[in-house]
Amino acid sequence: MKVELLQVTPDAVNFIGDCSGICYNSSRNREANLKRAASCTDKGHLATLRFAHATFHVSGISRVCSHQFVRSKHLDFLQRSQRYCKELDAEFIEPDLSLSDRNLIRATYEFALHTYEMLIAKGVKKEDARFVLPEATTTELIVTGNFQAWLDFVKLRADTHAQWEVRNVARMINNILAKETDNLIFKWMP
């Protein structure tokens, strides 16, 4: 799994604080802006976070994970298409299971990939051959959203009750944004 920040609003915390300064008729110098942005976040005035954005490239995740990810209603997504891309070199994500269970899953993956390759070789369209591929097939996404949407995603998906793979993605995104915002908006998670 790889999470790469592609773009973020420059000096985002200062920008959020500067924009939100009009709500309070406040000083809009840098120090006041940083303090105000953190205070707005802490007090739940999250609409102010809509003025900063971040875009990530997330790769090496399963389609199981991507299906959970794309349910985040305020983020926008582009995903690798199994309709247009051949999956002849597909890789698969494995859950942490016993050795005998992992061997069973691996055999299933190999059989599915072999079946997919045979269908493609016979001239079956990629969009139809993909029906045999497991949900564990890796995929990649470009995801963009404002900081309020990212904070909501992290709150829901970094929780210990979330599925392990999407939880790892959420924590990685959070920690990248924590670094970008000097822990003023997003807080570092172990």
PDB file of C-alpha atoms in Angstrom:
ATOM      1  CA  MET A   1       0.000   0.000   0.000  1.00  0.00           C
ATOM      2  CA  LYS A   2       1.253   3.434  -0.908  1.00  0.00           C
ATOM      3  CA  VAL A   3      -0.245   6.835  -0.114  1.00  0.00           C
ATOM      4  CA  GLU A   4       1.292   9.823  -1.867  1.00  0.00           C
ATOM      5  CA  LEU A   5       0.283  13.457  -1.424  1.00  0.00           C
ATOM      6  CA  LEU A   6       0.017  14.981  -4.906  1.00  0.00           C
ATOM      7  CA  GLN A   7      -1.178  18.458  -4.047  1.00  0.00           C
ATOM      8  CA  VAL A   8      -2.230  20.479  -1.019  1.00  0.00           C
ATOM      9  CA  THR A   9      -3.333  24.066  -0.539  1.00  0.00           C
ATOM     10  CA  PRO A  10      -0.120  26.023   0.099  1.00  0.00           C
ATOM     11  CA  ASP A  11       0.218  27.242   3.683  1.00  0.00           C
ATOM     12  CA  ALA A  12      -3.203  25.705   4.319  1.00  0.00           C
ATOM     13  CA  VAL A  13      -3.578  26.459   8.019  1.00  0.00           C
ATOM     14  CA  ASN A  14      -2.719  30.126   7.522  1.00  0.00           C
ATOM     15  CA  PHE A  15      -5.146  30.282   4.595  1.00  0.00           C
ATOM     16  CA  ILE A  16      -7.963  28.693   6.631  1.00  0.00           C
ATOM     17  CA  GLY A  17      -7.318  31.098   9.493  1.00  0.00           C
ATOM     18  CA  ASP A  18      -7.193  34.080   7.152  1.00  0.00           C
ATOM     19  CA  CYS A  19     -10.471  33.131   5.464  1.00  0.00           C
ATOM     20  CA  SER A  20     -12.203  32.468   8.770  1.00  0.00           C
ATOM     21  CA  GLY A  21     -11.017  35.827  10.113  1.00  0.00           C
ATOM     22  CA  ILE A  22     -13.951  37.512   8.416  1.00  0.00           C
ATOM     23  CA  CYS A  23     -16.367  35.453  10.539  1.00  0.00           C
ATOM     24  CA  TYR A  24     -15.016  37.124  13.664  1.00  0.00           C
ATOM     25  CA  ASN A  25     -13.836  40.508  12.335  1.00  0.00           C
ATOM     26  CA  SER A  26     -10.437  39.490  13.695  1.00  0.00           C
ATOM     27  CA  SER A  27      -6.823  40.314  13.065  1.00  0.00           C
ATOM     28  CA  ARG A  28      -5.642  38.395  10.039  1.00  0.00           C
ATOM     29  CA  ASN A  29      -1.891  38.279  10.670  1.00  0.00           C
ATOM     30  CA  ARG A  30      -0.167  34.894  10.443  1.00  0.00           C
ATOM     31  CA  GLU A  31       0.013  34.185  14.175  1.00  0.00           C
ATOM     32  CA  ALA A  32      -3.680  35.013  14.670  1.00  0.00           C
ATOM     33  CA  ASN A  33      -4.592  32.975  11.589  1.00  0.00           C
ATOM     34  CA  LEU A  34      -2.843  29.825  12.828  1.00  0.00           C
ATOM     35  CA  LYS A  35      -4.398  30.137  16.269  1.00  0.00           C
ATOM     36  CA  ARG A  36      -7.862  30.777  14.816  1.00  0.00           C
ATOM     37  CA  ALA A  37      -7.687  27.826  12.395  1.00  0.00           C
ATOM     38  CA  ALA A  38      -6.757  25.463  15.223  1.00  0.00           C
ATOM     39  CA  SER A  39      -9.467  26.937  17.455  1.00  0.00           C
ATOM     40  CA  CYS A  40     -12.126  26.600  14.759  1.00  0.00           C
ATOM     41  CA  THR A  41     -11.180  22.936  14.345  1.00  0.00           C
ATOM     42  CA  ASP A  42     -11.176  22.271  18.084  1.00  0.00           C
ATOM     43  CA  LYS A  43     -14.551  23.998  18.561  1.00  0.00           C
ATOM     44  CA  GLY A  44     -16.185  22.194  15.645  1.00  0.00           C
ATOM     45  CA  HIS A  45     -16.475  25.167  13.266  1.00  0.00           C
ATOM     46  CA  LEU A  46     -15.474  22.776  10.502  1.00  0.00           C
ATOM     47  CA  ALA A  47     -16.938  24.754   7.597  1.00  0.00           C
ATOM     48  CA  THR A  48     -13.726  26.790   7.719  1.00  0.00           C
ATOM     49  CA  LEU A  49     -11.805  23.662   6.672  1.00  0.00           C
ATOM     50  CA  ARG A  50     -13.563  23.617   3.295  1.00  0.00           C
ATOM     51  CA  PHE A  51     -11.174  26.270   2.018  1.00  0.00           C
ATOM     52  CA  ALA A  52      -8.112  24.006   1.954  1.00  0.00           C
ATOM     53  CA  HIS A  53      -7.799  20.912  -0.226  1.00  0.00           C
ATOM     54  CA  ALA A  54      -5.539  17.889  -0.624  1.00  0.00           C
ATOM     55  CA  THR A  55      -5.194  15.315  -3.408  1.00  0.00           C
ATOM     56  CA  PHE A  56      -3.678  11.854  -2.890  1.00  0.00           C
ATOM     57  CA  HIS A  57      -2.610   8.937  -5.058  1.00  0.00           C
ATOM     58  CA  VAL A  58      -3.455   5.732  -3.186  1.00  0.00           C
ATOM     59  CA  SER A  59      -2.186   2.482  -4.702  1.00  0.00           C
ATOM     60  CA  GLY A  60      -1.682  -1.133  -3.770  1.00  0.00           C
ATOM     61  CA  ILE A  61      -5.037  -1.450  -2.018  1.00  0.00           C
ATOM     62  CA  SER A  62      -7.688  -4.065  -2.654  1.00  0.00           C
ATOM     63  CA  ARG A  63     -11.001  -3.389  -4.291  1.00  0.00           C
ATOM     64  CA  VAL A  64     -12.495  -4.327  -0.901  1.00  0.00           C
ATOM     65  CA  CYS A  65     -10.727  -1.273   0.507  1.00  0.00           C
ATOM     66  CA  SER A  66     -11.590   0.953  -2.451  1.00  0.00           C
ATOM     67  CA  HIS A  67     -15.296   0.100  -2.108  1.00  0.00           C
ATOM     68  CA  GLN A  68     -15.204   1.378   1.480  1.00  0.00           C
ATOM     69  CA  PHE A  69     -13.149   4.402   0.468  1.00  0.00           C
ATOM     70  CA  VAL A  70     -15.456   5.573  -2.334  1.00  0.00           C
ATOM     71  CA  ARG A  71     -18.385   5.638   0.090  1.00  0.00           C
ATOM     72  CA  SER A  72     -16.876   8.839   1.521  1.00  0.00           C
ATOM     73  CA  LYS A  73     -19.494  11.133   0.076  1.00  0.00           C
ATOM     74  CA  HIS A  74     -17.558  14.396   0.162  1.00  0.00           C
ATOM     75  CA  LEU A  75     -14.372  13.156  -1.479  1.00  0.00           C
ATOM     76  CA  ASP A  76     -13.929  12.837  -5.242  1.00  0.00           C
ATOM     77  CA  PHE A  77     -12.352   9.803  -6.878  1.00  0.00           C
ATOM     78  CA  LEU A  78     -10.751   8.517 -10.054  1.00  0.00           C
ATOM     79  CA  GLN A  79     -10.061   4.770  -9.990  1.00  0.00           C
ATOM     80  CA  ARG A  80      -8.135   2.361 -12.193  1.00  0.00           C
ATOM     81  CA  SER A  81     -10.666   0.806 -14.528  1.00  0.00           C
ATOM     82  CA  GLN A  82     -10.851  -2.956 -14.950  1.00  0.00           C
ATOM     83  CA  ARG A  83     -13.004  -2.251 -17.982  1.00  0.00           C
ATOM     84  CA  TYR A  84     -10.184  -0.518 -19.853  1.00  0.00           C
ATOM     85  CA  CYS A  85      -7.035  -1.903 -18.193  1.00  0.00           C
ATOM     86  CA  LYS A  86      -5.881  -5.476 -18.617  1.00  0.00           C
ATOM     87  CA  GLU A  87      -5.242  -7.160 -15.291  1.00  0.00           C
ATOM     88  CA  LEU A  88      -2.815  -9.793 -16.613  1.00  0.00           C
ATOM     89  CA  ASP A  89      -0.242  -8.868 -13.961  1.00  0.00           C
ATOM     90  CA  ALA A  90      -2.795  -8.404 -11.197  1.00  0.00           C
ATOM     91  CA  GLU A  91      -1.636  -8.544  -7.612  1.00  0.00           C
ATOM     92  CA  PHE A  92      -3.787  -9.416  -4.636  1.00  0.00           C
ATOM     93  CA  ILE A  93      -4.065  -8.304  -1.018  1.00  0.00           C
ATOM     94  CA  GLU A  94      -4.076 -11.052   1.596  1.00  0.00           C
ATOM     95  CA  PRO A  95      -5.678 -10.764   5.014  1.00  0.00           C
ATOM     96  CA  ASP A  96      -3.643 -11.898   8.001  1.00  0.00           C
ATOM     97  CA  LEU A  97      -4.748 -15.530   8.287  1.00  0.00           C
ATOM     98  CA  SER A  98      -3.252 -18.857   9.262  1.00  0.00           C
ATOM     99  CA  LEU A  99      -0.825 -20.402   6.774  1.00  0.00           C
ATOM    100  CA  SER A 100      -3.319 -23.028   5.625  1.00  0.00           C
ATOM    101  CA  ASP A 101      -5.996 -20.372   5.063  1.00  0.00           C
ATOM    102  CA  ARG A 102      -3.532 -18.125   3.194  1.00  0.00           C
ATOM    103  CA  ASN A 103      -2.598 -21.062   0.961  1.00  0.00           C
ATOM    104  CA  LEU A 104      -6.268 -21.663   0.188  1.00  0.00           C
ATOM    105  CA  ILE A 105      -6.799 -17.991  -0.648  1.00  0.00           C
ATOM    106  CA  ARG A 106      -3.647 -17.882  -2.813  1.00  0.00           C
ATOM    107  CA  ALA A 107      -4.845 -20.931  -4.773  1.00  0.00           C
ATOM    108  CA  THR A 108      -8.155 -19.168  -5.368  1.00  0.00           C
ATOM    109  CA  TYR A 109      -6.375 -16.014  -6.549  1.00  0.00           C
ATOM    110  CA  GLU A 110      -4.186 -18.016  -8.938  1.00  0.00           C
ATOM    111  CA  PHE A 111      -7.171 -19.876 -10.358  1.00  0.00           C
ATOM    112  CA  ALA A 112      -9.120 -16.646 -10.870  1.00  0.00           C
ATOM    113  CA  LEU A 113      -6.179 -14.931 -12.568  1.00  0.00           C
ATOM    114  CA  HIS A 114      -5.603 -17.967 -14.808  1.00  0.00           C
ATOM    115  CA  THR A 115      -9.285 -17.981 -15.743  1.00  0.00           C
ATOM    116  CA  TYR A 116      -9.140 -14.247 -16.472  1.00  0.00           C
ATOM    117  CA  GLU A 117      -6.071 -14.720 -18.704  1.00  0.00           C
ATOM    118  CA  MET A 118      -7.797 -17.559 -20.589  1.00  0.00           C
ATOM    119  CA  LEU A 119     -10.892 -15.443 -21.186  1.00  0.00           C
ATOM    120  CA  ILE A 120      -8.809 -12.516 -22.461  1.00  0.00           C
ATOM    121  CA  ALA A 121      -6.837 -14.883 -24.736  1.00  0.00           C
ATOM    122  CA  LYS A 122     -10.137 -16.152 -26.172  1.00  0.00           C
ATOM    123  CA  GLY A 123     -11.114 -12.586 -27.050  1.00  0.00           C
ATOM    124  CA  VAL A 124     -13.562 -11.957 -24.213  1.00  0.00           C
ATOM    125  CA  LYS A 125     -13.810  -8.230 -23.520  1.00  0.00           C
ATOM    126  CA  LYS A 126     -11.920  -6.981 -20.459  1.00  0.00           C
ATOM    127  CA  GLU A 127     -15.183  -5.619 -19.070  1.00  0.00           C
ATOM    128  CA  ASP A 128     -16.658  -9.140 -19.092  1.00  0.00           C
ATOM    129  CA  ALA A 129     -13.540 -11.106 -18.123  1.00  0.00           C
ATOM    130  CA  ARG A 130     -13.135  -8.974 -14.982  1.00  0.00           C
ATOM    131  CA  PHE A 131     -16.137 -10.697 -13.419  1.00  0.00           C
ATOM    132  CA  VAL A 132     -13.907 -13.583 -12.306  1.00  0.00           C
ATOM    133  CA  LEU A 133     -11.359 -11.384 -10.491  1.00  0.00           C
ATOM    134  CA  PRO A 134     -11.454 -11.401  -6.689  1.00  0.00           C
ATOM    135  CA  GLU A 135     -12.236  -8.346  -4.575  1.00  0.00           C
ATOM    136  CA  ALA A 136      -8.653  -8.693  -3.348  1.00  0.00           C
ATOM    137  CA  THR A 137      -7.313  -7.493  -6.723  1.00  0.00           C
ATOM    138  CA  THR A 138      -5.199  -4.382  -6.194  1.00  0.00           C
ATOM    139  CA  THR A 139      -6.286  -1.043  -7.528  1.00  0.00           C
ATOM    140  CA  GLU A 140      -5.287   2.593  -7.362  1.00  0.00           C
ATOM    141  CA  LEU A 141      -7.147   5.841  -6.844  1.00  0.00           C
ATOM    142  CA  ILE A 142      -6.681   9.562  -7.133  1.00  0.00           C
ATOM    143  CA  VAL A 143      -8.694  11.145  -4.321  1.00  0.00           C
ATOM    144  CA  THR A 144      -9.292  14.806  -3.665  1.00  0.00           C
ATOM    145  CA  GLY A 145     -11.240  16.709  -1.094  1.00  0.00           C
ATOM    146  CA  ASN A 146     -11.351  19.638   1.231  1.00  0.00           C
ATOM    147  CA  PHE A 147      -9.968  19.353   4.754  1.00  0.00           C
ATOM    148  CA  GLN A 148     -13.424  18.978   6.300  1.00  0.00           C
ATOM    149  CA  ALA A 149     -14.054  15.943   4.067  1.00  0.00           C
ATOM    150  CA  TRP A 150     -10.642  14.496   4.941  1.00  0.00           C
ATOM    151  CA  LEU A 151     -11.229  15.033   8.658  1.00  0.00           C
ATOM    152  CA  ASP A 152     -14.579  13.244   8.359  1.00  0.00           C
ATOM    153  CA  PHE A 153     -12.978  10.366   6.427  1.00  0.00           C
ATOM    154  CA  VAL A 154     -10.230   9.988   9.042  1.00  0.00           C
ATOM    155  CA  LYS A 155     -12.701  10.093  11.927  1.00  0.00           C
ATOM    156  CA  LEU A 156     -14.787   7.290  10.386  1.00  0.00           C
ATOM    157  CA  ARG A 157     -12.113   5.104   8.831  1.00  0.00           C
ATOM    158  CA  ALA A 158      -9.163   5.403  11.235  1.00  0.00           C
ATOM    159  CA  ASP A 159     -11.366   4.130  14.040  1.00  0.00           C
ATOM    160  CA  THR A 160     -10.428   0.760  15.525  1.00  0.00           C
ATOM    161  CA  HIS A 161     -13.788  -0.634  14.396  1.00  0.00           C
ATOM    162  CA  ALA A 162     -13.012   0.029  10.727  1.00  0.00           C
ATOM    163  CA  GLN A 163     -11.652  -2.739   8.493  1.00  0.00           C
ATOM    164  CA  TRP A 164      -7.838  -2.986   8.823  1.00  0.00           C
ATOM    165  CA  GLU A 165      -6.929  -2.019   5.262  1.00  0.00           C
ATOM    166  CA  VAL A 166      -9.001   1.169   5.011  1.00  0.00           C
ATOM    167  CA  ARG A 167      -7.967   2.005   8.587  1.00  0.00           C
ATOM    168  CA  ASN A 168      -4.309   1.913   7.494  1.00  0.00           C
ATOM    169  CA  VAL A 169      -5.065   4.186   4.524  1.00  0.00           C
ATOM    170  CA  ALA A 170      -6.918   6.646   6.771  1.00  0.00           C
ATOM    171  CA  ARG A 171      -4.066   6.783   9.270  1.00  0.00           C
ATOM    172  CA  MET A 172      -1.473   7.306   6.554  1.00  0.00           C
ATOM    173  CA  ILE A 173      -3.503  10.154   5.026  1.00  0.00           C
ATOM    174  CA  ASN A 174      -4.086  11.666   8.465  1.00  0.00           C
ATOM    175  CA  ASN A 175      -0.384  11.575   9.323  1.00  0.00           C
ATOM    176  CA  ILE A 176       0.590  13.198   6.032  1.00  0.00           C
ATOM    177  CA  LEU A 177      -1.945  15.953   6.664  1.00  0.00           C
ATOM    178  CA  ALA A 178      -0.845  16.248  10.315  1.00  0.00           C
ATOM    179  CA  LYS A 179       2.665  16.959   9.062  1.00  0.00           C
ATOM    180  CA  GLU A 180       1.351  19.449   6.486  1.00  0.00           C
ATOM    181  CA  THR A 181      -0.695  21.270   9.131  1.00  0.00           C
ATOM    182  CA  ASP A 182       1.853  21.070  11.978  1.00  0.00           C
ATOM    183  CA  ASN A 183      -0.694  19.082  14.030  1.00  0.00           C
ATOM    184  CA  LEU A 184      -2.977  22.130  14.189  1.00  0.00           C
ATOM    185  CA  ILE A 185      -5.826  20.601  12.143  1.00  0.00           C
ATOM    186  CA  PHE A 186      -4.945  16.920  11.868  1.00  0.00           C
ATOM    187  CA  LYS A 187      -3.252  15.252  14.834  1.00  0.00           C
ATOM    188  CA  TRP A 188      -0.533  12.600  14.461  1.00  0.00           C
ATOM    189  CA  MET A 189      -1.758   9.014  14.975  1.00  0.00           C
ATOM    190  CA  PRO A 190       0.575   6.160  15.883  1.00  0.00           C
TER     191      PRO A 190
END
